[in-house]
Short mmCIF file of C-alpha atoms in Angstrom, two decimals:
data_model
loop_
_atom_site.label_atom_id
_atom_site.label_comp_id
_atom_site.label_asym_id
_atom_site.label_seq_id
_atom_site.Cartn_x
_atom_site.Cartn_y
_atom_site.Cartn_z
CA TYR A 1 -14.26 260.49 93.35
CA PHE A 2 -15.35 258.39 90.37
CA GLY A 3 -15.85 255.08 92.16
CA GLY A 4 -14.02 251.80 92.24
CA THR A 5 -13.75 248.33 90.83
CA VAL A 6 -12.76 244.92 92.11
CA ALA A 7 -11.04 242.32 89.92
CA TYR A 8 -10.32 238.99 91.59
CA ASN A 9 -9.41 237.12 88.42
CA THR A 10 -7.21 238.99 85.93
CA LYS A 11 -7.95 236.51 83.13
CA ARG A 12 -11.70 237.13 83.39
CA ALA A 13 -11.68 240.79 84.48
CA LYS A 14 -10.97 242.80 81.33
CA LYS A 15 -14.14 244.88 81.79
CA PHE A 16 -13.01 245.77 85.32
CA LEU A 17 -9.54 246.69 84.06
CA LEU A 18 -10.81 249.65 82.03
CA ASP A 19 -11.73 247.18 79.26
CA ASP A 20 -8.09 247.62 78.26
CA ALA A 21 -6.75 244.55 76.45
CA SER A 22 -3.17 245.82 76.62
CA LEU A 23 -3.31 246.30 80.40
CA GLN A 24 -4.90 242.89 80.87
CA GLU A 25 -2.27 241.21 78.67
CA ARG A 26 0.61 242.87 80.59
CA LEU A 27 -0.83 241.76 83.93
CA ILE A 28 -1.39 238.19 82.75
CA ALA A 29 2.06 238.06 81.14
CA SER A 30 3.70 239.23 84.37
CA SER A 31 2.08 236.32 86.19
CA ASN A 32 2.92 233.78 83.48
CA ASN A 33 6.50 234.99 83.02
CA SER A 34 7.39 235.47 86.66
CA SER A 35 8.97 232.03 86.88
CA SER A 36 11.20 232.78 83.88
CA THR A 37 12.51 235.91 85.62
CA GLN A 38 12.73 234.30 89.04
CA ASN A 39 15.95 234.83 90.91
CA ASP A 40 17.66 231.55 91.81
CA ASN A 41 17.39 232.47 95.49
CA GLU A 42 13.78 233.65 95.24
CA SER A 43 11.13 231.45 96.82
CA GLU A 44 7.74 230.80 95.28
CA ALA A 45 6.25 233.09 97.93
CA ASP A 46 8.69 235.92 97.11
CA GLU A 47 7.97 235.49 93.40
CA TYR A 48 4.23 235.75 94.07
CA ILE A 49 4.67 238.87 96.22
CA ARG A 50 6.83 240.45 93.50
CA SER A 51 4.12 239.74 90.91
CA LYS A 52 1.54 241.48 93.13
CA LEU A 53 3.82 244.53 93.52
CA TYR A 54 4.02 244.79 89.71
CA TRP A 55 0.29 244.14 89.17
CA THR A 56 -0.76 246.75 91.71
CA ALA A 57 1.58 249.47 90.43
CA GLU A 58 0.63 248.86 86.77
CA THR A 59 -3.07 249.01 87.64
CA ALA A 60 -2.80 252.26 89.63
CA VAL A 61 -0.90 253.99 86.81
CA ALA A 62 -3.34 252.76 84.14
CA PHE A 63 -6.38 254.00 86.07
CA CYS A 64 -4.76 257.38 86.75
CA GLU A 65 -3.82 257.90 83.11
CA GLN A 66 -6.96 256.56 81.45
CA LEU A 67 -9.42 258.25 83.80
CA ASN A 68 -7.39 261.48 83.69
CA VAL A 69 -7.58 261.93 87.46
CA ASP A 70 -5.14 263.47 89.94
CA TYR A 71 -4.40 260.12 91.57
CA ALA A 72 -5.52 256.49 91.65
CA ILE A 73 -5.13 253.87 94.35
CA ALA A 74 -4.84 250.15 93.69
CA GLU A 75 -4.70 247.36 96.24
CA GLY A 76 -3.60 243.77 95.78
CA GLY A 77 -2.32 240.87 97.79
CA ALA A 78 -3.49 237.57 99.17
CA SER A 79 -5.60 236.81 102.19
CA GLY A 80 -6.01 233.04 102.02
CA PRO A 81 -6.86 230.72 103.57
CA THR A 82 -7.17 228.39 100.57
CA PHE A 83 -4.79 229.97 98.06
CA ARG A 84 -1.22 230.33 99.11
CA PRO A 85 1.93 229.76 97.11
CA LYS A 86 4.43 227.44 98.79
CA GLY A 87 6.14 229.27 101.62
CA LEU A 88 3.48 231.96 102.02
CA ASP A 89 2.08 231.28 105.47
CA LYS A 90 0.18 234.52 106.06
CA GLY A 91 -1.71 237.08 104.05
CA PHE A 92 -0.29 240.36 102.82
CA ALA A 93 -1.50 243.55 101.18
CA VAL A 94 0.09 245.80 98.57
CA VAL A 95 -1.08 249.39 98.04
CA ALA A 96 0.04 251.52 95.11
CA ILE A 97 -0.79 255.19 94.56
CA ALA A 98 -0.21 256.76 91.16
CA GLY A 99 -0.36 260.52 90.61
CA ARG A 100 -0.29 262.85 87.65
CA ASP A 101 3.13 263.60 86.31
CA GLU A 102 2.89 267.38 86.35
#
């Protein structure tokens, strides 16, 4: 076990994201571009949840690869109560586990 990190604000958390500019840019771009890839039937809440699924998976893989560990766990989501996209009326959690590809 190497430890952990918490990043609440992707735009200000480069140091907590392995100080990896490429990872940070991908995560920010996924948030900024989510509306351009939004399905016509997808609500704002569904779009936000989809962005968290992407963010969490990308982060777990990056930590696993860059720290050269057997596995890495990342958690994301929203708990509220003050920040909720339209249509998101309760909190949710996303957990991603990345493992070595051996």
